[in-house]
Amino acid sequence: TTSNFPSGNNGTGSVNTRVDIPTTNMSMANGSVAFWVYRPSGTTADNQYVGFSASDDSQASSEFFIGYYGNSDNVIVFSRGTTALNLRAGSIPTSVWSHIVYTNDTSTGNKVYVNGVQVTPSYTSGSSSSSVFTSNVSFNKCTIGGNKDSGNYEWGMIGNLQQLLIYDKTLSQADVTALYNGGKYGTPSTTNLLRKYELTSNANDTSGNGHNGTVAGSLTYTSLAIPQGTGTWTG
């Protein structure tokens, strides 16, 4: 059971399906975002599909988001703030679950992991040594499944999201491996865990910090009977 975001658009107009989450304590220089995404077939347009964003809804030059790019299958991380960053990395296939992690460290820069493995991005702006996380931008909105820019929500997610985690620390390779091996229904580490949105039946924050999200639009919870994990299944 997981949340389905059916929106998506080309950057103009409104995204009707999204989860707005509180911005409290969300400005961080060192941090990590992790989530599972199920990308349906047909998401091949030249669109960005946003999983998580922090943005200033009154201007176009202050935004940070992570998601995937429809026509290239890549993870995308984009930021316009004190440091510009535009990267693509890895591959998000259709009709299966994929695990995405983005980390940042002020000393060593940014990293991207797909299904537990660190991948090498290509950079249109910035580089692997660029230090970019939410403190890179001024923001008054944090959103799951879209990005608010110049008064409009845009780049709505198409697909299913589950267990979106936000840490105020830089996850290590061991941390990322543990998250991936734990699967969508695993119990992630609570050390420095700031937010945890399971998105299985509601948009509540189950990290213990109480920053529950507010659902807007036609967010639905559907059953996808696809086991995720590294074990061997015998029938």
PDB file of C-alpha atoms in Angstrom:
ATOM      1  CA  THR A   1       0.000   0.000   0.000  1.00  0.00           C
ATOM      2  CA  THR A   2       1.474   3.312  -1.029  1.00  0.00           C
ATOM      3  CA  SER A   3       0.577   6.796  -2.206  1.00  0.00           C
ATOM      4  CA  ASN A   4      -0.106   7.463  -5.865  1.00  0.00           C
ATOM      5  CA  PHE A   5       0.607  10.889  -7.350  1.00  0.00           C
ATOM      6  CA  PRO A   6      -1.226  11.166 -10.689  1.00  0.00           C
ATOM      7  CA  SER A   7      -0.468  14.825 -11.415  1.00  0.00           C
ATOM      8  CA  GLY A   8       2.531  15.852 -13.480  1.00  0.00           C
ATOM      9  CA  ASN A   9       2.692  18.844 -15.792  1.00  0.00           C
ATOM     10  CA  ASN A  10       5.189  20.672 -17.942  1.00  0.00           C
ATOM     11  CA  GLY A  11       5.924  23.441 -15.492  1.00  0.00           C
ATOM     12  CA  THR A  12       2.894  25.607 -16.193  1.00  0.00           C
ATOM     13  CA  GLY A  13      -0.317  25.710 -14.226  1.00  0.00           C
ATOM     14  CA  SER A  14      -1.236  23.992 -10.999  1.00  0.00           C
ATOM     15  CA  VAL A  15      -0.235  20.633  -9.520  1.00  0.00           C
ATOM     16  CA  ASN A  16      -3.424  19.379  -7.889  1.00  0.00           C
ATOM     17  CA  THR A  17      -1.931  16.392  -6.074  1.00  0.00           C
ATOM     18  CA  ARG A  18       0.780  17.031  -3.526  1.00  0.00           C
ATOM     19  CA  VAL A  19       1.683  16.950   0.162  1.00  0.00           C
ATOM     20  CA  ASP A  20       2.745  20.208   1.793  1.00  0.00           C
ATOM     21  CA  ILE A  21       4.914  19.641   4.855  1.00  0.00           C
ATOM     22  CA  PRO A  22       5.977  22.073   7.612  1.00  0.00           C
ATOM     23  CA  THR A  23       9.190  24.000   7.028  1.00  0.00           C
ATOM     24  CA  THR A  24      10.152  23.890  10.725  1.00  0.00           C
ATOM     25  CA  ASN A  25      13.888  23.139  11.211  1.00  0.00           C
ATOM     26  CA  MET A  26      14.244  22.263   7.532  1.00  0.00           C
ATOM     27  CA  SER A  27      17.079  24.651   6.646  1.00  0.00           C
ATOM     28  CA  MET A  28      20.177  22.436   6.741  1.00  0.00           C
ATOM     29  CA  ALA A  29      23.657  22.562   5.221  1.00  0.00           C
ATOM     30  CA  ASN A  30      24.416  18.879   5.875  1.00  0.00           C
ATOM     31  CA  GLY A  31      21.595  16.477   5.196  1.00  0.00           C
ATOM     32  CA  SER A  32      20.050  13.653   3.209  1.00  0.00           C
ATOM     33  CA  VAL A  33      16.778  12.873   1.440  1.00  0.00           C
ATOM     34  CA  ALA A  34      15.744   9.270   0.734  1.00  0.00           C
ATOM     35  CA  PHE A  35      12.585   7.776  -0.772  1.00  0.00           C
ATOM     36  CA  TRP A  36      11.194   4.843  -2.732  1.00  0.00           C
ATOM     37  CA  VAL A  37       9.554   5.616  -6.071  1.00  0.00           C
ATOM     38  CA  TYR A  38       7.516   3.458  -8.434  1.00  0.00           C
ATOM     39  CA  ARG A  39       7.721   4.957 -11.899  1.00  0.00           C
ATOM     40  CA  PRO A  40       4.816   3.886 -14.138  1.00  0.00           C
ATOM     41  CA  SER A  41       5.200   3.188 -17.825  1.00  0.00           C
ATOM     42  CA  GLY A  42       4.439   6.165 -20.034  1.00  0.00           C
ATOM     43  CA  THR A  43       6.402   8.710 -17.972  1.00  0.00           C
ATOM     44  CA  THR A  44       8.661   9.567 -20.881  1.00  0.00           C
ATOM     45  CA  ALA A  45       7.833  13.227 -21.468  1.00  0.00           C
ATOM     46  CA  ASP A  46      10.453  15.959 -21.241  1.00  0.00           C
ATOM     47  CA  ASN A  47       9.284  16.737 -17.698  1.00  0.00           C
ATOM     48  CA  GLN A  48      10.810  16.831 -14.265  1.00  0.00           C
ATOM     49  CA  TYR A  49       8.865  14.817 -11.695  1.00  0.00           C
ATOM     50  CA  VAL A  50       9.588  16.133  -8.212  1.00  0.00           C
ATOM     51  CA  GLY A  51       9.702  13.901  -5.148  1.00  0.00           C
ATOM     52  CA  PHE A  52      10.714  16.546  -2.594  1.00  0.00           C
ATOM     53  CA  SER A  53      11.274  20.288  -2.831  1.00  0.00           C
ATOM     54  CA  ALA A  54      12.021  23.377  -0.773  1.00  0.00           C
ATOM     55  CA  SER A  55      11.186  26.640  -2.521  1.00  0.00           C
ATOM     56  CA  ASP A  56      10.147  30.255  -2.208  1.00  0.00           C
ATOM     57  CA  ASP A  57       6.729  30.470  -3.821  1.00  0.00           C
ATOM     58  CA  SER A  58       7.115  34.158  -4.625  1.00  0.00           C
ATOM     59  CA  GLN A  59      10.161  33.899  -6.861  1.00  0.00           C
ATOM     60  CA  ALA A  60      11.662  31.642  -9.514  1.00  0.00           C
ATOM     61  CA  SER A  61      15.281  31.798  -8.423  1.00  0.00           C
ATOM     62  CA  SER A  62      15.102  30.094  -5.032  1.00  0.00           C
ATOM     63  CA  GLU A  63      14.354  26.365  -5.210  1.00  0.00           C
ATOM     64  CA  PHE A  64      15.860  22.996  -4.352  1.00  0.00           C
ATOM     65  CA  PHE A  65      14.320  19.716  -5.481  1.00  0.00           C
ATOM     66  CA  ILE A  66      15.049  16.064  -6.131  1.00  0.00           C
ATOM     67  CA  GLY A  67      13.113  13.716  -8.392  1.00  0.00           C
ATOM     68  CA  TYR A  68      13.515  12.071 -11.781  1.00  0.00           C
ATOM     69  CA  TYR A  69      13.544  13.220 -15.388  1.00  0.00           C
ATOM     70  CA  GLY A  70      10.888  11.643 -17.590  1.00  0.00           C
ATOM     71  CA  ASN A  71      12.609  11.292 -20.933  1.00  0.00           C
ATOM     72  CA  SER A  72      16.044  10.255 -19.644  1.00  0.00           C
ATOM     73  CA  ASP A  73      15.103   8.066 -16.651  1.00  0.00           C
ATOM     74  CA  ASN A  74      17.724   9.892 -14.563  1.00  0.00           C
ATOM     75  CA  VAL A  75      17.529  11.072 -10.994  1.00  0.00           C
ATOM     76  CA  ILE A  76      17.596  14.872 -11.093  1.00  0.00           C
ATOM     77  CA  VAL A  77      18.717  17.274  -8.387  1.00  0.00           C
ATOM     78  CA  PHE A  78      18.257  20.939  -9.127  1.00  0.00           C
ATOM     79  CA  SER A  79      18.958  24.041  -7.074  1.00  0.00           C
ATOM     80  CA  ARG A  80      18.944  27.756  -7.713  1.00  0.00           C
ATOM     81  CA  GLY A  81      20.295  29.546  -4.668  1.00  0.00           C
ATOM     82  CA  THR A  82      23.646  30.595  -3.262  1.00  0.00           C
ATOM     83  CA  THR A  83      25.181  27.747  -5.322  1.00  0.00           C
ATOM     84  CA  ALA A  84      23.715  26.476  -8.591  1.00  0.00           C
ATOM     85  CA  LEU A  85      23.353  22.725  -9.020  1.00  0.00           C
ATOM     86  CA  ASN A  86      21.831  20.733 -11.858  1.00  0.00           C
ATOM     87  CA  LEU A  87      22.732  17.048 -11.959  1.00  0.00           C
ATOM     88  CA  ARG A  88      21.442  13.867 -13.535  1.00  0.00           C
ATOM     89  CA  ALA A  89      22.453  10.435 -12.340  1.00  0.00           C
ATOM     90  CA  GLY A  90      21.562   6.762 -12.491  1.00  0.00           C
ATOM     91  CA  SER A  91      18.502   5.216 -14.075  1.00  0.00           C
ATOM     92  CA  ILE A  92      14.944   4.847 -12.758  1.00  0.00           C
ATOM     93  CA  PRO A  93      13.257   2.041 -14.746  1.00  0.00           C
ATOM     94  CA  THR A  94       9.485   1.759 -15.140  1.00  0.00           C
ATOM     95  CA  SER A  95       7.122  -0.626 -13.358  1.00  0.00           C
ATOM     96  CA  VAL A  96       9.500  -1.445 -10.507  1.00  0.00           C
ATOM     97  CA  TRP A  97      10.399   0.181  -7.203  1.00  0.00           C
ATOM     98  CA  SER A  98      13.627   2.165  -7.024  1.00  0.00           C
ATOM     99  CA  HIS A  99      15.347   3.687  -4.012  1.00  0.00           C
ATOM    100  CA  ILE A 100      16.815   7.190  -4.348  1.00  0.00           C
ATOM    101  CA  VAL A 101      19.128   8.931  -1.891  1.00  0.00           C
ATOM    102  CA  TYR A 102      20.745  12.355  -2.151  1.00  0.00           C
ATOM    103  CA  THR A 103      23.304  13.452   0.440  1.00  0.00           C
ATOM    104  CA  ASN A 104      25.282  16.615   1.026  1.00  0.00           C
ATOM    105  CA  ASP A 105      28.311  17.394   3.168  1.00  0.00           C
ATOM    106  CA  THR A 106      29.767  20.884   3.436  1.00  0.00           C
ATOM    107  CA  SER A 107      33.296  19.437   3.316  1.00  0.00           C
ATOM    108  CA  THR A 108      32.997  16.805   0.585  1.00  0.00           C
ATOM    109  CA  GLY A 109      30.008  17.846  -1.529  1.00  0.00           C
ATOM    110  CA  ASN A 110      27.043  15.900  -2.895  1.00  0.00           C
ATOM    111  CA  LYS A 111      26.388  12.231  -3.678  1.00  0.00           C
ATOM    112  CA  VAL A 112      23.556  10.292  -5.323  1.00  0.00           C
ATOM    113  CA  TYR A 113      22.636   6.660  -4.675  1.00  0.00           C
ATOM    114  CA  VAL A 114      20.217   4.490  -6.659  1.00  0.00           C
ATOM    115  CA  ASN A 115      19.154   1.145  -5.191  1.00  0.00           C
ATOM    116  CA  GLY A 116      21.937   1.222  -2.627  1.00  0.00           C
ATOM    117  CA  VAL A 117      24.733   1.973  -5.094  1.00  0.00           C
ATOM    118  CA  GLN A 118      26.500   5.315  -5.460  1.00  0.00           C
ATOM    119  CA  VAL A 119      26.182   6.567  -9.043  1.00  0.00           C
ATOM    120  CA  THR A 120      28.249   9.148 -10.912  1.00  0.00           C
ATOM    121  CA  PRO A 121      26.213  12.184 -12.000  1.00  0.00           C
ATOM    122  CA  SER A 122      26.675  14.437 -14.981  1.00  0.00           C
ATOM    123  CA  TYR A 123      26.570  18.107 -14.037  1.00  0.00           C
ATOM    124  CA  THR A 124      25.078  20.925 -16.094  1.00  0.00           C
ATOM    125  CA  SER A 125      25.717  23.258 -13.159  1.00  0.00           C
ATOM    126  CA  GLY A 126      27.967  22.638 -10.207  1.00  0.00           C
ATOM    127  CA  SER A 127      30.092  19.570  -9.552  1.00  0.00           C
ATOM    128  CA  SER A 128      30.454  16.718  -7.070  1.00  0.00           C
ATOM    129  CA  SER A 129      32.249  19.089  -4.702  1.00  0.00           C
ATOM    130  CA  SER A 130      29.350  21.593  -4.699  1.00  0.00           C
ATOM    131  CA  SER A 131      27.784  21.837  -1.250  1.00  0.00           C
ATOM    132  CA  VAL A 132      24.024  22.100  -1.852  1.00  0.00           C
ATOM    133  CA  PHE A 133      21.154  21.260   0.466  1.00  0.00           C
ATOM    134  CA  THR A 134      18.087  23.104   1.752  1.00  0.00           C
ATOM    135  CA  SER A 135      20.097  25.901   3.382  1.00  0.00           C
ATOM    136  CA  ASN A 136      21.308  26.772  -0.128  1.00  0.00           C
ATOM    137  CA  VAL A 137      17.960  28.462  -0.824  1.00  0.00           C
ATOM    138  CA  SER A 138      15.531  30.710   0.982  1.00  0.00           C
ATOM    139  CA  PHE A 139      12.199  28.922   1.128  1.00  0.00           C
ATOM    140  CA  ASN A 140       8.733  29.117   2.611  1.00  0.00           C
ATOM    141  CA  LYS A 141       7.344  25.899   1.125  1.00  0.00           C
ATOM    142  CA  CYS A 142       8.362  22.244   1.454  1.00  0.00           C
ATOM    143  CA  THR A 143       6.444  19.853  -0.751  1.00  0.00           C
ATOM    144  CA  ILE A 144       6.272  16.145  -1.536  1.00  0.00           C
ATOM    145  CA  GLY A 145       5.186  15.500  -5.114  1.00  0.00           C
ATOM    146  CA  GLY A 146       5.706  18.970  -6.561  1.00  0.00           C
ATOM    147  CA  ASN A 147       7.512  22.301  -6.390  1.00  0.00           C
ATOM    148  CA  LYS A 148       6.053  25.776  -5.876  1.00  0.00           C
ATOM    149  CA  ASP A 149       7.645  28.413  -8.044  1.00  0.00           C
ATOM    150  CA  SER A 150       6.499  32.008  -8.650  1.00  0.00           C
ATOM    151  CA  GLY A 151       3.097  31.340  -7.123  1.00  0.00           C
ATOM    152  CA  ASN A 152       2.314  28.095  -8.987  1.00  0.00           C
ATOM    153  CA  TYR A 153       2.934  24.460  -8.157  1.00  0.00           C
ATOM    154  CA  GLU A 154       4.782  22.683 -10.948  1.00  0.00           C
ATOM    155  CA  TRP A 155       6.670  19.533 -11.952  1.00  0.00           C
ATOM    156  CA  GLY A 156       4.150  17.265 -10.228  1.00  0.00           C
ATOM    157  CA  MET A 157       5.161  13.690  -9.489  1.00  0.00           C
ATOM    158  CA  ILE A 158       3.694  10.905 -11.598  1.00  0.00           C
ATOM    159  CA  GLY A 159       4.088   7.609  -9.804  1.00  0.00           C
ATOM    160  CA  ASN A 160       4.013   6.139  -6.332  1.00  0.00           C
ATOM    161  CA  LEU A 161       6.101   7.323  -3.388  1.00  0.00           C
ATOM    162  CA  GLN A 162       6.792   5.618  -0.115  1.00  0.00           C
ATOM    163  CA  GLN A 163       8.908   6.151   3.004  1.00  0.00           C
ATOM    164  CA  LEU A 164      10.313   9.600   2.318  1.00  0.00           C
ATOM    165  CA  LEU A 165      12.989  10.317   4.912  1.00  0.00           C
ATOM    166  CA  ILE A 166      14.823  13.546   5.693  1.00  0.00           C
ATOM    167  CA  TYR A 167      17.956  13.438   7.843  1.00  0.00           C
ATOM    168  CA  ASP A 168      19.914  16.360   9.225  1.00  0.00           C
ATOM    169  CA  LYS A 169      23.121  14.415   8.675  1.00  0.00           C
ATOM    170  CA  THR A 170      25.052  13.086   5.700  1.00  0.00           C
ATOM    171  CA  LEU A 171      24.193   9.413   5.296  1.00  0.00           C
ATOM    172  CA  SER A 172      27.165   7.099   4.742  1.00  0.00           C
ATOM    173  CA  GLN A 173      27.329   4.262   2.234  1.00  0.00           C
ATOM    174  CA  ALA A 174      26.574   1.861   5.109  1.00  0.00           C
ATOM    175  CA  ASP A 175      23.510   3.926   6.045  1.00  0.00           C
ATOM    176  CA  VAL A 176      22.258   3.901   2.452  1.00  0.00           C
ATOM    177  CA  THR A 177      22.845   0.146   2.133  1.00  0.00           C
ATOM    178  CA  ALA A 178      20.864  -0.475   5.313  1.00  0.00           C
ATOM    179  CA  LEU A 179      17.949   1.636   4.055  1.00  0.00           C
ATOM    180  CA  TYR A 180      17.877  -0.181   0.727  1.00  0.00           C
ATOM    181  CA  ASN A 181      18.192  -3.650   2.218  1.00  0.00           C
ATOM    182  CA  GLY A 182      15.424  -2.808   4.667  1.00  0.00           C
ATOM    183  CA  GLY A 183      12.998  -2.280   1.798  1.00  0.00           C
ATOM    184  CA  LYS A 184       9.901  -0.103   1.698  1.00  0.00           C
ATOM    185  CA  TYR A 185       8.550  -1.691   4.878  1.00  0.00           C
ATOM    186  CA  GLY A 186      11.825  -1.634   6.792  1.00  0.00           C
ATOM    187  CA  THR A 187      12.551   0.282   9.968  1.00  0.00           C
ATOM    188  CA  PRO A 188      15.062   3.023   9.127  1.00  0.00           C
ATOM    189  CA  SER A 189      17.609   4.395  11.560  1.00  0.00           C
ATOM    190  CA  THR A 190      16.212   7.141  13.766  1.00  0.00           C
ATOM    191  CA  THR A 191      19.608   8.778  14.379  1.00  0.00           C
ATOM    192  CA  ASN A 192      19.303  12.388  13.163  1.00  0.00           C
ATOM    193  CA  LEU A 193      15.983  11.501  11.495  1.00  0.00           C
ATOM    194  CA  LEU A 194      14.070  14.761  11.084  1.00  0.00           C
ATOM    195  CA  ARG A 195      11.055  13.588   9.055  1.00  0.00           C
ATOM    196  CA  LYS A 196       9.543  10.228   8.099  1.00  0.00           C
ATOM    197  CA  TYR A 197       6.557  10.082   5.777  1.00  0.00           C
ATOM    198  CA  GLU A 198       5.564   6.467   5.119  1.00  0.00           C
ATOM    199  CA  LEU A 199       2.716   7.561   2.802  1.00  0.00           C
ATOM    200  CA  THR A 200       0.937   4.227   3.156  1.00  0.00           C
ATOM    201  CA  SER A 201      -2.394   5.529   4.447  1.00  0.00           C
ATOM    202  CA  ASN A 202      -1.840   9.200   5.328  1.00  0.00           C
ATOM    203  CA  ALA A 203       0.754  11.974   5.222  1.00  0.00           C
ATOM    204  CA  ASN A 204       1.702  11.916   8.899  1.00  0.00           C
ATOM    205  CA  ASP A 205       5.271  12.319  10.079  1.00  0.00           C
ATOM    206  CA  THR A 206       6.087   9.124  11.993  1.00  0.00           C
ATOM    207  CA  SER A 207       9.597  10.193  13.000  1.00  0.00           C
ATOM    208  CA  GLY A 208       8.267  11.213  16.390  1.00  0.00           C
ATOM    209  CA  ASN A 209       8.718  14.913  15.622  1.00  0.00           C
ATOM    210  CA  GLY A 210       5.091  15.470  14.692  1.00  0.00           C
ATOM    211  CA  HIS A 211       5.507  17.459  11.466  1.00  0.00           C
ATOM    212  CA  ASN A 212       2.473  16.013   9.697  1.00  0.00           C
ATOM    213  CA  GLY A 213       1.853  16.829   6.056  1.00  0.00           C
ATOM    214  CA  THR A 214      -1.275  18.292   4.482  1.00  0.00           C
ATOM    215  CA  VAL A 215      -2.649  16.486   1.437  1.00  0.00           C
ATOM    216  CA  ALA A 216      -4.001  18.530  -1.448  1.00  0.00           C
ATOM    217  CA  GLY A 217      -5.861  17.068  -4.394  1.00  0.00           C
ATOM    218  CA  SER A 218      -6.493  13.505  -5.491  1.00  0.00           C
ATOM    219  CA  LEU A 219      -3.783  11.658  -3.609  1.00  0.00           C
ATOM    220  CA  THR A 220      -4.795   8.002  -3.394  1.00  0.00           C
ATOM    221  CA  TYR A 221      -3.441   4.930  -1.660  1.00  0.00           C
ATOM    222  CA  THR A 222      -3.302   1.868  -3.880  1.00  0.00           C
ATOM    223  CA  SER A 223      -2.095  -1.681  -3.421  1.00  0.00           C
ATOM    224  CA  LEU A 224       1.008  -2.745  -5.327  1.00  0.00           C
ATOM    225  CA  ALA A 225       1.821  -6.334  -4.431  1.00  0.00           C
ATOM    226  CA  ILE A 226       5.493  -6.195  -5.361  1.00  0.00           C
ATOM    227  CA  PRO A 227       7.920  -7.523  -2.742  1.00  0.00           C
ATOM    228  CA  GLN A 228      11.106  -5.517  -2.318  1.00  0.00           C
ATOM    229  CA  GLY A 229      14.269  -6.835  -0.734  1.00  0.00           C
ATOM    230  CA  THR A 230      17.418  -8.859  -1.181  1.00  0.00           C
ATOM    231  CA  GLY A 231      16.174 -12.242   0.062  1.00  0.00           C
ATOM    232  CA  THR A 232      15.457 -15.379  -1.955  1.00  0.00           C
ATOM    233  CA  TRP A 233      11.777 -16.227  -2.394  1.00  0.00           C
ATOM    234  CA  THR A 234      10.806 -19.888  -2.726  1.00  0.00           C
ATOM    235  CA  GLY A 235       7.328 -21.053  -3.586  1.00  0.00           C
TER     236      GLY A 235
END
